[in-house]
CSV table of C-alpha atoms in Angstrom, one decimal:
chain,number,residue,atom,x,y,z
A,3,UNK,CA,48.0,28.1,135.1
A,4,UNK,CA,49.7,27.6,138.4
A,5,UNK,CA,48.9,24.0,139.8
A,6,UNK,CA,46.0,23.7,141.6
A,7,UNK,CA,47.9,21.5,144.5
A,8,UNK,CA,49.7,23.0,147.3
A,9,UNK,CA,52.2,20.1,149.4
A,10,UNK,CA,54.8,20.6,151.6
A,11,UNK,CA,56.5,17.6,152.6
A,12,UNK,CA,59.2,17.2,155.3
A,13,UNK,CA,61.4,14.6,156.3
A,14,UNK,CA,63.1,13.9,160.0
A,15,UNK,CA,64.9,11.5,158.7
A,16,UNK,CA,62.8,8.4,159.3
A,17,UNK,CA,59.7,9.6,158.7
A,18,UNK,CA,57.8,12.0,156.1
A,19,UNK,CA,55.2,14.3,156.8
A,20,UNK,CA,53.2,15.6,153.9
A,21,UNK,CA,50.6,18.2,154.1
A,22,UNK,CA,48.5,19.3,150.5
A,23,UNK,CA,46.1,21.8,150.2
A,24,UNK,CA,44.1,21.8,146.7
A,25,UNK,CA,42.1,24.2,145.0
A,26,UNK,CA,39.0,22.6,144.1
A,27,UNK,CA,35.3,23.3,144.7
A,28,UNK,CA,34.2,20.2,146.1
A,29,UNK,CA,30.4,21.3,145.1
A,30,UNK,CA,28.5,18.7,146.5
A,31,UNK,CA,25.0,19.2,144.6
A,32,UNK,CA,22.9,20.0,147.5
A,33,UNK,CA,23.8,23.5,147.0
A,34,UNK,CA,21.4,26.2,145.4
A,35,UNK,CA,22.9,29.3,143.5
A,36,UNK,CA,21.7,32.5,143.8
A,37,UNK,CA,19.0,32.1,141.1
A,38,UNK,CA,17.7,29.0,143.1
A,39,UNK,CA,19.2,26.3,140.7
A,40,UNK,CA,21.2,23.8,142.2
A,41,UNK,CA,25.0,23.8,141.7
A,42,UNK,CA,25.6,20.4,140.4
A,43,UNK,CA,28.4,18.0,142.1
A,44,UNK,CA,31.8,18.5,141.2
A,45,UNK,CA,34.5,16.9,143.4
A,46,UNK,CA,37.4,15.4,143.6
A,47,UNK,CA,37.2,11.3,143.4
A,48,UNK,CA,40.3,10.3,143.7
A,49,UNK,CA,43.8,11.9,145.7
A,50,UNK,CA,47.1,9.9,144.9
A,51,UNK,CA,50.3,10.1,146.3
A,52,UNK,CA,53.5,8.9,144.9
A,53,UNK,CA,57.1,8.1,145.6
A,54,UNK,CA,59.4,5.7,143.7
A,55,UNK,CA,57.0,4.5,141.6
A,56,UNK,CA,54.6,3.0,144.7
A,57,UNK,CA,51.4,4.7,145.8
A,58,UNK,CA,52.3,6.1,149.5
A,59,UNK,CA,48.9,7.1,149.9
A,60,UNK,CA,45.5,7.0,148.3
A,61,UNK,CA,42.2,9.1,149.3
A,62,UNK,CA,38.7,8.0,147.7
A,63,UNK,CA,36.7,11.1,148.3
A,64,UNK,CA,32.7,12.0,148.8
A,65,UNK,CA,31.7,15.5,148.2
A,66,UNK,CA,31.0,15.1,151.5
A,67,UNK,CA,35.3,16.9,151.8
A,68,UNK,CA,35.0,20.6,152.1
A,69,UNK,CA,35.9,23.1,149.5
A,70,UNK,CA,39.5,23.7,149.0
A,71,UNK,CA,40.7,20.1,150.9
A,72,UNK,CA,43.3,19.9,153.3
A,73,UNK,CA,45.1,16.5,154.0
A,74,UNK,CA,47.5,15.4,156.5
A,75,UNK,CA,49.5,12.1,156.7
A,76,UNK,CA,53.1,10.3,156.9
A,77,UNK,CA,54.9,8.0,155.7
A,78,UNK,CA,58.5,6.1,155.8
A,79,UNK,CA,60.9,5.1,153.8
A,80,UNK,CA,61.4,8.5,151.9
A,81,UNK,CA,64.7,10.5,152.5
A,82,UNK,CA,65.3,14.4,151.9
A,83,UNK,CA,65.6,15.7,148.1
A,84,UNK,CA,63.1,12.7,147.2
A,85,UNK,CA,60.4,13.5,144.5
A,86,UNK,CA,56.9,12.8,146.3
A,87,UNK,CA,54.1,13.1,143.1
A,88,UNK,CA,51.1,14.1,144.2
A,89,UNK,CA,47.4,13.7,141.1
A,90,UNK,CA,43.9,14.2,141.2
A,91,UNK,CA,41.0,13.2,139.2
A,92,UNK,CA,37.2,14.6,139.6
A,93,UNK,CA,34.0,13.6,138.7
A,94,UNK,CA,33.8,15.7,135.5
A,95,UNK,CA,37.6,14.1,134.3
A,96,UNK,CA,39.2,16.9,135.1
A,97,UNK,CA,42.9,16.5,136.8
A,98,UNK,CA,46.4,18.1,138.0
A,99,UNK,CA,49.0,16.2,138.8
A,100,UNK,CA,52.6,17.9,140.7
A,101,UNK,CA,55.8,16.6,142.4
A,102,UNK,CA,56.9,18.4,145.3
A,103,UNK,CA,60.4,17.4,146.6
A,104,UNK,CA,60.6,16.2,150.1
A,105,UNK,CA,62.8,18.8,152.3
B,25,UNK,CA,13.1,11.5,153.9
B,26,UNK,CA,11.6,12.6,151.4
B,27,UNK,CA,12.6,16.0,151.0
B,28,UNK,CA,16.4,14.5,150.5
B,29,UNK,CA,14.7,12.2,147.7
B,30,UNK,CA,13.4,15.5,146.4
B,31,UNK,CA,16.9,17.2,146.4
B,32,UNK,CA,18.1,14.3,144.4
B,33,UNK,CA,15.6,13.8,141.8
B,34,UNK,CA,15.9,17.8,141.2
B,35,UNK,CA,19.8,16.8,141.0
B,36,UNK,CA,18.9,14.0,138.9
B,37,UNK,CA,17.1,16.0,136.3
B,38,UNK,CA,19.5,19.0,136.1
B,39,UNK,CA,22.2,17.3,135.7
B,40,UNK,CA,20.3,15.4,132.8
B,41,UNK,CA,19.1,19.2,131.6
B,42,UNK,CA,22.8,19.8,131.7
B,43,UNK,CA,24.0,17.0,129.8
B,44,UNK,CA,21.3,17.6,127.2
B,45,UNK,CA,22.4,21.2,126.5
B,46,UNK,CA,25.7,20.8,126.4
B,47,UNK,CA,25.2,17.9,123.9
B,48,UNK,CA,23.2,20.5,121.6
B,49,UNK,CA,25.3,23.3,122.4
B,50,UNK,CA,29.1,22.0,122.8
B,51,UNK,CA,29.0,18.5,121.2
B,52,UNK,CA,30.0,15.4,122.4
B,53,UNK,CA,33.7,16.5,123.7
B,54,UNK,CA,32.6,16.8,127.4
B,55,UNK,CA,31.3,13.1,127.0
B,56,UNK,CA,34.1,11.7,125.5
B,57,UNK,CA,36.2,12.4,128.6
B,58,UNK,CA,33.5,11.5,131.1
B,59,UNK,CA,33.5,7.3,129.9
B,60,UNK,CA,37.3,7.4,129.9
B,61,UNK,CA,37.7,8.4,132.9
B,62,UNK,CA,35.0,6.1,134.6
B,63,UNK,CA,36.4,3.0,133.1
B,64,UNK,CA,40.3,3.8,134.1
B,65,UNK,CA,39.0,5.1,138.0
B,66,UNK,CA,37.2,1.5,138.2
B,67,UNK,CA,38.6,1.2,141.5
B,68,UNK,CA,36.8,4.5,143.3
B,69,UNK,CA,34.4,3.0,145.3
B,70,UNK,CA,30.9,4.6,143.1
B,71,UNK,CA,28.3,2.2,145.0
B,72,UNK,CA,30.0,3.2,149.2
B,73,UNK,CA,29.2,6.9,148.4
B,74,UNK,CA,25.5,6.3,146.8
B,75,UNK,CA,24.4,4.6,150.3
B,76,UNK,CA,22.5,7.0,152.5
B,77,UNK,CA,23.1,5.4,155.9
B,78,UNK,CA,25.9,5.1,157.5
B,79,UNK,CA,25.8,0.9,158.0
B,80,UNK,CA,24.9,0.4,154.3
B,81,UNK,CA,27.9,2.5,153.1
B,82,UNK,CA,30.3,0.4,155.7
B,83,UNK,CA,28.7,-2.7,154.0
B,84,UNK,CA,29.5,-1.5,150.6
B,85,UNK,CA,32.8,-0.2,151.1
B,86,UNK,CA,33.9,-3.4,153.2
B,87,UNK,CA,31.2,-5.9,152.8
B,88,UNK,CA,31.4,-6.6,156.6
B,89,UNK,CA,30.7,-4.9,160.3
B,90,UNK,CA,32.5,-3.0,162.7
B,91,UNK,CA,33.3,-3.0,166.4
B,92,UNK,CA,34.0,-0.5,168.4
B,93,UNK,CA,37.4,0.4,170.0
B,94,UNK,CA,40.0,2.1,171.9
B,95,UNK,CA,42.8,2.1,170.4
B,96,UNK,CA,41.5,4.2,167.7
B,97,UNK,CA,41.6,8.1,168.5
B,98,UNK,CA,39.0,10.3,166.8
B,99,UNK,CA,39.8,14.1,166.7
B,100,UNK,CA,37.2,16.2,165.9
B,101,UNK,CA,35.3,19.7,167.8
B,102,UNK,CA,32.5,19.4,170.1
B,103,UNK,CA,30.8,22.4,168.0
B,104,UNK,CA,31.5,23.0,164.8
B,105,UNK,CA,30.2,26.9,164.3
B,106,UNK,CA,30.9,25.7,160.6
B,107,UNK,CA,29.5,22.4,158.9
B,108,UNK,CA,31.0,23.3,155.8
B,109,UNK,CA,34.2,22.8,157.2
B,110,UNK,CA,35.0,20.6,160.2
B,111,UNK,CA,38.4,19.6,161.0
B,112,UNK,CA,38.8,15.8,161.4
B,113,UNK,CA,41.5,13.4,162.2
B,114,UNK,CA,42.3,10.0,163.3
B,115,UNK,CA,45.1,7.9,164.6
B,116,UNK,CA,45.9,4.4,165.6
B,117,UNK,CA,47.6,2.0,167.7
B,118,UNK,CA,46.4,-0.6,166.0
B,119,UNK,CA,48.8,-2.9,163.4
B,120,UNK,CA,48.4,-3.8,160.1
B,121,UNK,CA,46.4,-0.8,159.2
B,122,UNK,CA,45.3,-1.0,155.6
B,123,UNK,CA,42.5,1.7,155.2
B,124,UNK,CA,40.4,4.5,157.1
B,125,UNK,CA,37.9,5.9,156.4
B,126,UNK,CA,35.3,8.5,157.6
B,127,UNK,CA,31.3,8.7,157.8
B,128,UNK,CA,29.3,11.1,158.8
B,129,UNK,CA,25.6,9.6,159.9
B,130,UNK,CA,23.2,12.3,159.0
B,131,UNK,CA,24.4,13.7,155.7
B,132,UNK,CA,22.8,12.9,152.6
B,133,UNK,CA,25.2,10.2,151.9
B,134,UNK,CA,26.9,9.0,154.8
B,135,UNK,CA,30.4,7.9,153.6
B,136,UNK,CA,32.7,10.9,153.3
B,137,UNK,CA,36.3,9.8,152.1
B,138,UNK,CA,38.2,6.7,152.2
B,139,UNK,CA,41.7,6.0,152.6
B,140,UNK,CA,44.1,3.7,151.1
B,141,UNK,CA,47.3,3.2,154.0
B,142,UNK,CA,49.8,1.1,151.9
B,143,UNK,CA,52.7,-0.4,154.6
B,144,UNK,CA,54.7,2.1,155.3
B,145,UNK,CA,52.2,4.7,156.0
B,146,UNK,CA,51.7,5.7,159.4
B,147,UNK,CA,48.1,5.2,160.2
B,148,UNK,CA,47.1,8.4,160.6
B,149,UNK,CA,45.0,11.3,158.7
B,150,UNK,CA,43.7,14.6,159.1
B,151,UNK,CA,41.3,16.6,156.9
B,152,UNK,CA,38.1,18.8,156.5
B,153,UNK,CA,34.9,17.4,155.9
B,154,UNK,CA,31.5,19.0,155.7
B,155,UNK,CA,28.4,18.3,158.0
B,156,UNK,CA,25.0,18.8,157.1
B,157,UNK,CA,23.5,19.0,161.2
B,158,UNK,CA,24.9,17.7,164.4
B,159,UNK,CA,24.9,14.2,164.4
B,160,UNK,CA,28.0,11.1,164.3
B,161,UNK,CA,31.3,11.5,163.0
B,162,UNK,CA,32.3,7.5,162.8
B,163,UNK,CA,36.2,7.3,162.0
B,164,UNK,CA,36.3,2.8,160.6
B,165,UNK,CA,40.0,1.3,160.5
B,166,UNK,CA,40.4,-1.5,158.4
B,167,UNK,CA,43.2,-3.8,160.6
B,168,UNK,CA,44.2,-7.2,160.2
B,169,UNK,CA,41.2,-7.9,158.0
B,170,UNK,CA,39.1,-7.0,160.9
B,171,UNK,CA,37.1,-3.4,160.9
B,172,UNK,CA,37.2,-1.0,164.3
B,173,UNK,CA,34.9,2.1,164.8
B,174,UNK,CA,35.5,5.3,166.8
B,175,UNK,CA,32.8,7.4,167.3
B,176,UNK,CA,32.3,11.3,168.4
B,177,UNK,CA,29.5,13.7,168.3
B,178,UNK,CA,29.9,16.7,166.8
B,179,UNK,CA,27.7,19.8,167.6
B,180,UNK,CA,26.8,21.5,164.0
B,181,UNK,CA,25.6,24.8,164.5
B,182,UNK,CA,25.4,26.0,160.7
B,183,UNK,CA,25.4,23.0,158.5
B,184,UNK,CA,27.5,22.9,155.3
B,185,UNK,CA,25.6,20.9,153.2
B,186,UNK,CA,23.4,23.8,151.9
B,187,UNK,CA,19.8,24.3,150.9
């Protein structure tokens, strides 16, 4: 299955800019199906990135983050060709994990 | 009030319902995982997300109170045509940044995400949340030991938290 996490990361040198989009319901549980049953929550929990071995950036998430998340940040320290590895967990233990290298 | 206490005690028992049938009808492989993974992700912050209001979650993601100021900027639309996804994004001039994170007052649980800004990282994050009805998009930056609130309003005209 192709991974479920989308990054681009690029350097200018100093610092790294890293943009991930994920594939990922984000049901929240508030939300009825057709039939009238309610969808229950599925979402992720927990967004990690790494590089060399040390977290760069960590996201505790709600289902309150829309379907399909998009996340922005940046970070120094990191130089072109670097490995950035980006994982995810979800309420239901599901997860995907991915290293994008940093252009 | 109550209709939200509704919504979750419907949750409540179909999720149980769920859990019960798939315990019949799958065994206990779905359950085996679920433990696992709650006792390694000890650290994901289960009790911030439960609160309803926005204060409560800021006392139970940080234990303390924030005060307002400028030198935080909070991006986000006046209207939002959809709640379901509203683009949201804050930066700072403030030092020693060691975590962000985002409410939104009026949705069934206020605190949206939280994030972890290790030195290094610029203090600075954009994403997409969802928003129930117009109401307080509250941006808290965790600096110096000290937490700072931006605030901005944001005009919902089709919410995104459903039913």
């Amino acid at each position: 299955m192709a991974s479920s996490i989308r990054v681009r990361a690029t350097s200018n040198g100093d610092i790294t800019e890293v943009q991930a989009l994920i594939q990922h319901p984000m049901d929240s549980g508030f939300v009825k199906d057709a039939k009238g049953e309610l969808i229950p929550a599925h979402f992720i929990q927990e967004l990690k990135f790494e590089h060399d071995g040390k977290d760069v950036f960590v996201a505790d998430w709600g289902p309150a983050v829309s379907k399909d998340p998009y996340i922005k940040f940046s970070f120094k320290g990191a130089k072109k060709g670097d490995d950035l590895k980006i994982s995810w967990v979800d309420n239901k233990g599901a997860s995907d994990t991915t290293t994008a290298k940093i252009s | 009030m109550s209709a939200t206490t509704g919504l979750l005690a419907t949750r409540r028992l179909i999720l149980q319902g769920a859990a019960s049938v798939a315990l019949i009808g799958l065994g206990n492989l779905p359950f085996a995982a679920t433990p696992a993974h709650a006792a390694t992700n000890d650290k994901y912050p289960e009790e911030a997300f439960r609160q309803k209001s926005e204060a409560d979650a800021i006392k139970a993601l940080y234990g303390k109170t924030a005060e307002p100021s400028d030198k935080i900027k909070l991006d986000a639309p006046e209207i939002a045509e959809n709640g379901g996804v509203v683009p949201i994004s804050v930066t700072t001039t403030l030092d020693k940044v060691t975590s962000i994170s985002f409410f939104v007052a009026e949705n069934p649980n206020a605190l949206a995400a939280s994030y972890k800004i290790p030195d290094g990282t610029i203090p600075s994050v954009a994403n997409r949340l969802k928003m129930a009805k117009t109401t307080n998009v509250v941006a808290i930056v965790e600096a110096d030991g000290k937490l700072f609130s931006a605030t901005k309003e944001v005009k919902v005209t089709v919410g995104g938290c459903g039913g």
